[in-house]
Coordinates of C-alpha atoms in Angstrom, one line a residue:
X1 CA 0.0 0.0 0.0
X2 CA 1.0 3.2 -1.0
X3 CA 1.5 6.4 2.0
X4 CA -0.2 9.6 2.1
X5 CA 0.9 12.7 2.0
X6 CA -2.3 15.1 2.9
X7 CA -3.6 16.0 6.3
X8 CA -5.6 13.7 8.7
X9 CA -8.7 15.9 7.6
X10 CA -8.6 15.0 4.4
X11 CA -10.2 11.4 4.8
X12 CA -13.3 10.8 4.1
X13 CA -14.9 8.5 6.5
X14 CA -16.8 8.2 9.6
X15 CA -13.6 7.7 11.7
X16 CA -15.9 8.6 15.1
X17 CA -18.3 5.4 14.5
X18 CA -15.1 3.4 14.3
X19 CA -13.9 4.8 17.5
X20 CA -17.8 4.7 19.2
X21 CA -16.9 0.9 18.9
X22 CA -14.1 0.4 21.8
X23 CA -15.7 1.1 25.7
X24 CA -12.1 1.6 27.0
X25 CA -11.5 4.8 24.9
X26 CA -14.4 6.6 26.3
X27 CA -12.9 6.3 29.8
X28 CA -11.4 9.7 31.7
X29 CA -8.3 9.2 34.3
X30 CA -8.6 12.2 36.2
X31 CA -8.9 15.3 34.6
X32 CA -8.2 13.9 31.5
X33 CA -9.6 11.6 28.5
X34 CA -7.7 8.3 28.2
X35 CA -5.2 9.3 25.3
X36 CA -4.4 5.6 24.4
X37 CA -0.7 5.4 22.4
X38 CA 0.6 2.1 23.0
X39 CA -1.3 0.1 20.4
X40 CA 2.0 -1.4 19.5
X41 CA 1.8 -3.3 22.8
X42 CA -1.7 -4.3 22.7
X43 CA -4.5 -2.9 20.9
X44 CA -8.1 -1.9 22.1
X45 CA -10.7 -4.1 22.0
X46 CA -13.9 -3.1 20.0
X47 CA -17.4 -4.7 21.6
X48 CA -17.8 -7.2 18.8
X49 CA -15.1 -9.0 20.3
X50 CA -16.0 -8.5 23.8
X51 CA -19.7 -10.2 23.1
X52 CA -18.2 -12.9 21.1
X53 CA -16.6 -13.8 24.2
X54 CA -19.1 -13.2 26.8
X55 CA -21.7 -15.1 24.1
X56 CA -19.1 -18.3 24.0
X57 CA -18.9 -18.3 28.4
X58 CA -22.8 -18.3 28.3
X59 CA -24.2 -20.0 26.1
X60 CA -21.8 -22.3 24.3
X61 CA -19.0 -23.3 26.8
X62 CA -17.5 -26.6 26.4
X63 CA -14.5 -28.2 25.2
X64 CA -13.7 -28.8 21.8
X65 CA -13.1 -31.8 19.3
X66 CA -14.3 -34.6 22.6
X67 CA -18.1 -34.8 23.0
X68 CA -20.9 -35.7 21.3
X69 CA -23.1 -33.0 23.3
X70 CA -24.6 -29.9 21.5
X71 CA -22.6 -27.8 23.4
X72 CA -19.6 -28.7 22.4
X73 CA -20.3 -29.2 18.4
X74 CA -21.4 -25.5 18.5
X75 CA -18.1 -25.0 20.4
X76 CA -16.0 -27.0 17.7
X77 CA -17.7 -25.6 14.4
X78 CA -17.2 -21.8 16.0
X79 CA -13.6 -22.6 16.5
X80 CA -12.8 -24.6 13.2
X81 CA -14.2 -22.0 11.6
X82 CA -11.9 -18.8 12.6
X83 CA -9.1 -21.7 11.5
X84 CA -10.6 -21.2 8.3
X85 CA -11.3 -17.0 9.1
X86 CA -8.0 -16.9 9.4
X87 CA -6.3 -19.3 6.4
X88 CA -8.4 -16.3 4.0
X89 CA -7.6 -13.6 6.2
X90 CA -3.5 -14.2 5.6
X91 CA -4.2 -15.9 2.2
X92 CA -3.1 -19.7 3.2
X93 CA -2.9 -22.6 0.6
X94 CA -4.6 -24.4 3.0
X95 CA -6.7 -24.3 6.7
X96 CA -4.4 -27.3 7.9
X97 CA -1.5 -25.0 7.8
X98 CA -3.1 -22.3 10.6
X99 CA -1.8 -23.6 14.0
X100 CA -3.5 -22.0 16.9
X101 CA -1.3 -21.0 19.9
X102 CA -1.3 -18.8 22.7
X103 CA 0.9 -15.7 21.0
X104 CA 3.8 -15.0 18.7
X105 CA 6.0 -15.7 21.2
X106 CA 4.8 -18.9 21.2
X107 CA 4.8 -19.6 17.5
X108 CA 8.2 -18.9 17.6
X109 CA 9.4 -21.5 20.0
X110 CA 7.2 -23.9 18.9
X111 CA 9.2 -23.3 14.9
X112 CA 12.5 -23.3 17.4
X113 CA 12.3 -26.5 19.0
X114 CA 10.6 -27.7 15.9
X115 CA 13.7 -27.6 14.5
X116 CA 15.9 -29.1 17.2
X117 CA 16.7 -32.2 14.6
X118 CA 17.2 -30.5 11.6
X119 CA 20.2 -28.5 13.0
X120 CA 23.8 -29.3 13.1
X121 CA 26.9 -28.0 14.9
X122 CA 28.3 -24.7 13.0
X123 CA 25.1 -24.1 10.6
X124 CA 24.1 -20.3 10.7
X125 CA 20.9 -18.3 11.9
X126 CA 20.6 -15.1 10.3
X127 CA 18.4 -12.9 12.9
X128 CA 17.1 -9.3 12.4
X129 CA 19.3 -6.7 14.7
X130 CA 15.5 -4.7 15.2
X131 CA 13.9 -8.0 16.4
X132 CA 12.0 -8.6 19.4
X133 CA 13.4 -10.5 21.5
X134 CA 10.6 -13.8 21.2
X135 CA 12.4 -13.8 18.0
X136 CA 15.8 -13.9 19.3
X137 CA 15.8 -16.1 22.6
X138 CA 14.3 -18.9 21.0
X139 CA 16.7 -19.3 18.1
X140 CA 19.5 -18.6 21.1
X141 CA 18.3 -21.5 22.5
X142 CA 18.1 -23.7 19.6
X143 CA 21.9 -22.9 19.0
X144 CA 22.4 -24.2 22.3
X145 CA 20.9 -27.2 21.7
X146 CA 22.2 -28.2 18.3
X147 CA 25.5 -26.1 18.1
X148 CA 24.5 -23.6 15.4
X149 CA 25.4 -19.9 15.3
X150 CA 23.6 -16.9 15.7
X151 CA 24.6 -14.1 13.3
X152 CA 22.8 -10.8 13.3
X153 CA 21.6 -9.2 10.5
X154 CA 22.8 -5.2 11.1
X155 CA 21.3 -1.9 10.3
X156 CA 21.9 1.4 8.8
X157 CA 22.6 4.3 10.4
X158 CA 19.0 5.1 10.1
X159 CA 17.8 1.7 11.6
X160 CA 16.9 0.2 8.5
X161 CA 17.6 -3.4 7.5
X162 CA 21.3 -3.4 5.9
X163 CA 20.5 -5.3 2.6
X164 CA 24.3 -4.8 1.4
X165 CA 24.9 -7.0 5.0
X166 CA 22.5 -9.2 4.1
X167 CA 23.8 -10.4 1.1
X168 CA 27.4 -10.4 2.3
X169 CA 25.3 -12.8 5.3
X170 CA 23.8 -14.9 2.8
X171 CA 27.2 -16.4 1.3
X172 CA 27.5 -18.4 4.8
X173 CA 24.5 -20.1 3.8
X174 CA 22.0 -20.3 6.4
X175 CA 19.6 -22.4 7.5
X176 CA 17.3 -20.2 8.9
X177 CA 16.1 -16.3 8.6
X178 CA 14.4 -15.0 11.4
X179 CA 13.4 -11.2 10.4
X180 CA 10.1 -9.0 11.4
X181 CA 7.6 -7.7 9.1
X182 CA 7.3 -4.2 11.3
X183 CA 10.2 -3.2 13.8
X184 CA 7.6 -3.1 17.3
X185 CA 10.0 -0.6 18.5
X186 CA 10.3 2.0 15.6
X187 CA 7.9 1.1 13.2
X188 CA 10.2 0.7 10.2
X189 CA 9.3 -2.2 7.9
X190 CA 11.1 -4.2 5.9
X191 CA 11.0 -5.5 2.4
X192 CA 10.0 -9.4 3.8
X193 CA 9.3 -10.3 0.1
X194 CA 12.9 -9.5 -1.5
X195 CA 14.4 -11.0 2.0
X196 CA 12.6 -14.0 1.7
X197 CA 13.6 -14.6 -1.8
X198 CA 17.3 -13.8 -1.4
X199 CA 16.9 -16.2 1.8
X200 CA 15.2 -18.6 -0.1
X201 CA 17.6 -18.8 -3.1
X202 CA 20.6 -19.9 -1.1
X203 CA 18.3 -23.1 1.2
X204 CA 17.4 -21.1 3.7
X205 CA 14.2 -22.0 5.5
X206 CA 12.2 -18.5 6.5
X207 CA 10.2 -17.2 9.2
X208 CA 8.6 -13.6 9.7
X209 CA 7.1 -12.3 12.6
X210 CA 4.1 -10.0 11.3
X211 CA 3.4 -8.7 14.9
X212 CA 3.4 -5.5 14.1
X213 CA 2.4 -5.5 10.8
X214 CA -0.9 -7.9 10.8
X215 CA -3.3 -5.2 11.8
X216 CA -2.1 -2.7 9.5
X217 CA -0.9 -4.2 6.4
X218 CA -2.7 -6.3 3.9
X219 CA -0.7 -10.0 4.6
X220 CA -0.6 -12.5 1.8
X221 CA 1.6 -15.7 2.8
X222 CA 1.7 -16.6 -0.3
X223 CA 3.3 -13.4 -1.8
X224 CA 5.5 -13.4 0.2
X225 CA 6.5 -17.2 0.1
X226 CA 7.8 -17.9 3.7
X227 CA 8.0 -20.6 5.1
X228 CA 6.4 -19.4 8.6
X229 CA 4.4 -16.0 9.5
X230 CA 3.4 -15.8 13.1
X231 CA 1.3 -13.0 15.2
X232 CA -1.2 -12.7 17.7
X233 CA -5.1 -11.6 18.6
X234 CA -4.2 -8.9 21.1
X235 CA -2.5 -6.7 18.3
X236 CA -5.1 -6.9 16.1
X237 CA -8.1 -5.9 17.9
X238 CA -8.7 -9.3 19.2
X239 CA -8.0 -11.2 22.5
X240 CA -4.5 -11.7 25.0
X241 CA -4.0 -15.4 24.9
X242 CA -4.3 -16.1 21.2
X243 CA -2.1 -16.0 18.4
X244 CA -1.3 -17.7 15.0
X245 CA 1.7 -19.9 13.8
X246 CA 1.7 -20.6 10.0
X247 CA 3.5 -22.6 8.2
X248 CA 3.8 -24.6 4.7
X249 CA 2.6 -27.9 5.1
X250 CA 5.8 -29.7 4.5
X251 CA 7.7 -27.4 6.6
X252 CA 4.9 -27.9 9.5
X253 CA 4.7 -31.1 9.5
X254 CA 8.0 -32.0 9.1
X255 CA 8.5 -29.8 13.0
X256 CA 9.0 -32.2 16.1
X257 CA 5.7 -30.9 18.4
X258 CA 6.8 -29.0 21.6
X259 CA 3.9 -30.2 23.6
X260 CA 2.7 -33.7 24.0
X261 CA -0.4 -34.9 24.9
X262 CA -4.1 -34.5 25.0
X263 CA -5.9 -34.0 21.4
X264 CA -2.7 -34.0 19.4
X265 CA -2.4 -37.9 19.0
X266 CA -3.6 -40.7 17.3
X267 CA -3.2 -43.6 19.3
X268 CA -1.4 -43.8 22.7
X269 CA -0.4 -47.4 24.5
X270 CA 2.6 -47.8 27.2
X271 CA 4.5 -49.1 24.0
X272 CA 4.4 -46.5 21.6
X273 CA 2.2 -43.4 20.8
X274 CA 1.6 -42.2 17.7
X275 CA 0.7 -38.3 16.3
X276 CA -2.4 -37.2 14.5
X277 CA -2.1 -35.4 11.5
X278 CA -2.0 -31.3 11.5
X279 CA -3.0 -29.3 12.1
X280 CA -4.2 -31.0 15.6
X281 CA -0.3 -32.6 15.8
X282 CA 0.7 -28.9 17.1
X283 CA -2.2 -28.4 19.4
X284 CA -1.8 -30.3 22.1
X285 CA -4.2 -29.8 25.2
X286 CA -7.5 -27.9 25.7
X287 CA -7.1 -24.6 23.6
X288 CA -8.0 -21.2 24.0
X289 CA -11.3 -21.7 23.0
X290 CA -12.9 -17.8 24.1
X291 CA -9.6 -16.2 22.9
X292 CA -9.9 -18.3 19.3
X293 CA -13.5 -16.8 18.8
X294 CA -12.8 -13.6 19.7
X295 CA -9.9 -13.5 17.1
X296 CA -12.2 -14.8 14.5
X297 CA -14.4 -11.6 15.7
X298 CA -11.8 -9.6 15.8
X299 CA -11.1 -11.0 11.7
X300 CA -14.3 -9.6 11.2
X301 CA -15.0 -6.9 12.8
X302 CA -11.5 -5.9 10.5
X303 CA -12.9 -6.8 7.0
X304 CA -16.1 -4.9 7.3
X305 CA -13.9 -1.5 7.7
X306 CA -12.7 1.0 5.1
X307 CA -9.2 -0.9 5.0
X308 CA -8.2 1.7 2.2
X309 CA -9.3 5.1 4.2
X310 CA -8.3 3.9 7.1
X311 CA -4.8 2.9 6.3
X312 CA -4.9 6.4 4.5
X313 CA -5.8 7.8 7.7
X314 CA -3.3 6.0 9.7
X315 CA -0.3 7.0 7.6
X316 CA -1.4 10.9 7.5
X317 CA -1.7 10.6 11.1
X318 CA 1.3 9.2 11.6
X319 CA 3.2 11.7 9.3
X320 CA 1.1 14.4 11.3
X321 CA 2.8 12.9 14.9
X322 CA 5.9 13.1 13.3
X323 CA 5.6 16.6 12.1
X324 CA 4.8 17.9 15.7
X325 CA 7.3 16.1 17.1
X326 CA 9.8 17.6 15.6
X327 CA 8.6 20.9 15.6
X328 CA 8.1 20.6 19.3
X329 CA 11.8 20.2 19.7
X330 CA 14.3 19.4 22.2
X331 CA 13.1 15.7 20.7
X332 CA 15.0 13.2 19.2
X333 CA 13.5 10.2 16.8
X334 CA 14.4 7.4 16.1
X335 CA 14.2 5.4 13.0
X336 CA 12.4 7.7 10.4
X337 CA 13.6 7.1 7.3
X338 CA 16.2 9.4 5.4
X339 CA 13.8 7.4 1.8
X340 CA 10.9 9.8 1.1
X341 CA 9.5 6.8 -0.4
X342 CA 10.0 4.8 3.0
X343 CA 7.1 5.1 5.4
X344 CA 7.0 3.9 9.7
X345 CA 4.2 1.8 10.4
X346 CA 1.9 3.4 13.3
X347 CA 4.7 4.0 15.7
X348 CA 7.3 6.8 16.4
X349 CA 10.0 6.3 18.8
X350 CA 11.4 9.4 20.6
X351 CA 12.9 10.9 23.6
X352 CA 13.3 14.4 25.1
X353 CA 17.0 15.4 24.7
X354 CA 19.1 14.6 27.4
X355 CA 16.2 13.0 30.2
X356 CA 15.1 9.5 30.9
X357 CA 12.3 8.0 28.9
X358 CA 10.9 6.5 32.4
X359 CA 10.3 10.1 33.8
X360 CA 9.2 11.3 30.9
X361 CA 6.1 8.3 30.6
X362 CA 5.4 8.8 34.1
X363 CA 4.7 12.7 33.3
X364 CA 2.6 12.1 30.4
X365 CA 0.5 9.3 32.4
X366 CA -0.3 11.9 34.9
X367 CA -1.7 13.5 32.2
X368 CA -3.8 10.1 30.9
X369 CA -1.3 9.9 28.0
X370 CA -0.6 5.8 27.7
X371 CA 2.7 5.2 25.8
X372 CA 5.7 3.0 26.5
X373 CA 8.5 3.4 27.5
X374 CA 11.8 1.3 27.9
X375 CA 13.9 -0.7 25.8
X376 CA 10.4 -2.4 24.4
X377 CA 11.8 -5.8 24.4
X378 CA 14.1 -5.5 21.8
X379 CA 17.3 -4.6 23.7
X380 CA 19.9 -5.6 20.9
X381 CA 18.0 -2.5 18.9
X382 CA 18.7 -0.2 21.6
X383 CA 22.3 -1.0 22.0
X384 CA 22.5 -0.4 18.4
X385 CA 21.0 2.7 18.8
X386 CA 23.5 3.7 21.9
X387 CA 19.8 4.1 23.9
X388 CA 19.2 2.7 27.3
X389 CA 15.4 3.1 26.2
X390 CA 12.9 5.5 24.7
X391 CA 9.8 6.3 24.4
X392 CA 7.3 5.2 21.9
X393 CA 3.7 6.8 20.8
X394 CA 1.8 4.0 18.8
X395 CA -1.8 4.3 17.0
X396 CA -4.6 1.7 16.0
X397 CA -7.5 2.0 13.8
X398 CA -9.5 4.1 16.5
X399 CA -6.7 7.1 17.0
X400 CA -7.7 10.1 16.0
X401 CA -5.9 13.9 15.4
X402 CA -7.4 14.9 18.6
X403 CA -5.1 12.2 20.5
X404 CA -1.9 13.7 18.9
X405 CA -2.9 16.8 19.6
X406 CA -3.3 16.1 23.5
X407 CA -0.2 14.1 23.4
X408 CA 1.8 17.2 22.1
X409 CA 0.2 19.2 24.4
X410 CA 1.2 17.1 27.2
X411 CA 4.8 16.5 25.8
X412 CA 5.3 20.1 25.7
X413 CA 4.2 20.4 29.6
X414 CA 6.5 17.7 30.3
X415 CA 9.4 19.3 28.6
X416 CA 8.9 22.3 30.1
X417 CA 9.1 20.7 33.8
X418 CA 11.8 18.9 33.2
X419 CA 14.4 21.4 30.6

C-alpha cells in the first residue's frame, strides 16, 4: 500500500463510529480523557469482540473436538471456523497450515524447538538486529541445543535493515532467517518479500514475525513465500491469549511438536504413541477456545472496515505525529527514514534530549497519555542505537488527530518541567 501525504482531515470516512466501537477509549483518568498510544503493545478491544466472548462463556462453553453434546459441536464448528477465518484472512494454501497458539512468542518456539533435529553444529541463523526478542531467545536457544550460530543481521545508520549486510550474510548459507515484518520498537518495515527470496535462493528456511504488521498491512503468505508467518489476537483488535503460527505444510509437518499430549495424537499405549495429523499434531491440550472466537471476531470486525481510508488515515496521522514532534523540539526520533518513499508503520520512537524516557512516561501518564517506555523488548536494537530506552507513541484504527494533539500538548508540559 501506497502512503499519504495530505492531512488527517482530508479522509473521508466516519472515523468517530469506528472509535464509538471500543468502551475503553471513552474512559477519563482524572482530569483527563484516556489518550491511548501504546497500540504497539496491545490494541483496544472493540465490543464485537468482547460479546463474542461473553456469548461463547454463556451459552456455548465446552471443550472442543471430545463430545458428542450440542454444546460442544457448537463449540467445535465456531472454533474450526476462525481456523478457516484466518487461512483467507492471511491468504493460506490451506486451513491445515493455521496452528493455533497462545501468542507470537509462542509460535516462535514452537518453529524453534521444531527444528531441534534438523540443526547441526556450526550451521548459521541469520536474525534481524530490530527483532523482538521472542524472536531472538528462541533461536539462542536452539543454538544451544544443536551447536548452530547466531549471526545478526545489522542496520543502517538510520535503523533500517542493511541489505548490502544481508547479502554479504547470505554467502555463509544459512539455514534459517528470522526477520520482522514491522520493527515493534520503531515502526520501520522491511521489504520481507525480497528477504525471503534472497533467503530462499541460497536453502534457507524463512520465518517472519508480522506482529506489528498484521493489523495494519494487507498480509498475503503466499506473496510473500515464507516458510512461517506468526502474530497474535491482542494486536489486532482481538484477545490476549491467542495467536497464530503458519507454516507450509511440509515445513509444519515436518517440525517435532513441543507439547505432547491430549488432542494431538492418534493412538497412545505404554509401548508406543503415535501423532495425528495437522494441524491438531501442534495443538496439544484444551485450547484457548474464548480467545480463538474472539480473534475470528476480531477478523471480522477488521474486514467490514474501510481498509483503504483507514490505512490512509493512519499513515497521514502518523506523518502528522511526526511533524509535531519535531517541531516541538528538544526531541530526538528514532528510525524515520532518510527514503521519502519509506514510510514507519503506526509507531514513532522518541525521547526528550538529554532525560530519561521513564520520567518522561510517568509525566505524560499523569496526564492520561498511555505510551511505552523502555527498551520495548528488543534490547539488541537499543544497544544499536546507543539508547538505554525511549519512548514510543503508537496508533490503532481508532486514534484520532485529537489524541496527537493532547499528546503534544502534554509533551510540551513535560518538557517544560523537566528542561
Amino acid at each position: 500500500m501506497k502512503p499519504a501525504s495530505s492531512t488527517p482531515s482530508a479522509v473521508l470516512f466516519d472515523h468517530q463510529a469506528i472509535r464509538d466501537q471500543f468502551p475503553a477509549l471513552k474512559q477519563t483518568i482524572g482530569d483527563y480523557p484516556l489518550c491511548y498510544l501504546d497500540t504497539a503493545a496491545t490494541s483496544q478491544k472493540p465490543q464485537a469482540v468482547i460479546d463474542a466472548m461473553t456469548e461463547y462463556y454463556q451459552l456455548n462453553n465446552a471443550n472442543v473436538h471430545r463430545a458428542a453434546h450440542q454444546l460442544s459441536a457448537r463449540a467445535t464448528q465456531q472454533y474450526e471456523a476462525v481456523r478457516q477465518q484466518v487461512a483467507e484472512f492471511i491468504n493460506a494454501q490451506r486451513q491445515d497450515e493455521i496452528i493455533f497458539t497462545h501468542g507470537t512468542t509462542e509460535s516462535i518456539n514452537m518453529v524453534a524447538y521444531g527444528l531441534t533435529s534438523q540443526l547441526k553444529p556450526n550451521d548459521v541463523i541469520l536474525v534481524d538486529t530490530a527483532a523482538h526478542h521472542a524472536n531472538i531467545v528462541p533461536w539462542q536457544e536452539l543454538a544451544k541445543r544443536t551447536g548452530a550460530v547466531i549471526t545478526p543481521i545489522p542496520l543502517t545508520a538510520d535503523a533500517q535493515l542493511d541489505m548490502a549486510a544481508f547479502d554479504r550474510l547470505l554467502t555463509l548459507k544459512p539455514k534459517m532467517v528470522a526477520i520482522c515484518h514491522v520493527s515493534n520498537a520503531l515502526g520501520t518495515v522491511n521489504c520481507v518479500e525480497e528477504l525471503v527470496a534472497k533467503a530462499k535462493a541460497v536453502g534457507a528456511l524463512t520465518l517472519v514475525d508480522g506482529a506489528q504488521a498484521i493489523a495494519h498491512l494487507s498480509v498475503d503468505v503466499q506473496k510473500i513465500d515464507c516458510d512461517f508467518y506468526v502474530f497474535s489476537g491482542h494486536k489486532m483488535y482481538g484477545p490476549t491469549g491467542v495467536g497464530i503460527l503458519y507454516g507450509r505444510y511440509q515445513q509444519l509437518d515436518q517440525l517435532t511438536p513441543m507439547l505432547t499430549g491430549g488432542e494431538m495424537i492418534k493412538t497412545v499405549s505404554f509401548a508406543y504413541t503415535e501423532y495425528g495429523a495437522l494441524p491438531n499434531r501442534l495443538e496439544a491440550g484444551t485450547p484457548a477456545i474464548a480467545e480463538v472466537i474472539g480473534l475470528g471476531a476480531a477478523i471480522r470486525f477488521l474486514q467490514q472496515l474501510p481498509r483503504e481510508p483507514l490505512w490512509v488515515h493512519e499513515q497521514q496521522l502518523i506523518q502528522y505525529l511526526q511533524q509535531q514532534l519535531q517541531q516541538l523540539g528538544d526531541i530526538e526520533l528514532y528510525g524515520i527514514a532518510n527514503d521519502k518513499n519509506a514510510t514507519n508503520i503506526a509507531a514513532v520512537a522518541f525521547n526528550i534530549k538529554g532525560e530519561h524516557h521513564q520520567d518522561v512516561g510517568i509525566l505524560l501518564d499523569q496526564q492520561a497519555i498511555a505510551v511505552r517506555c523502555g527498551h520495548h523488548c528488543a534490547m539488541p536494537l537499543m544497544a544499536s542505537l546507543n539508547l538505554g530506552g525511549c519512548c514510543r507513541a503508537s496508533i490503532g484504527i481508532y486514534t484520532n488527530k485529537q489524541d496527537v494533539d493532547q499528546f503534544i500538548h502534554a509533551l510540551n508540559a513535560v518538557k517544560e518541567l523537566l528542561l
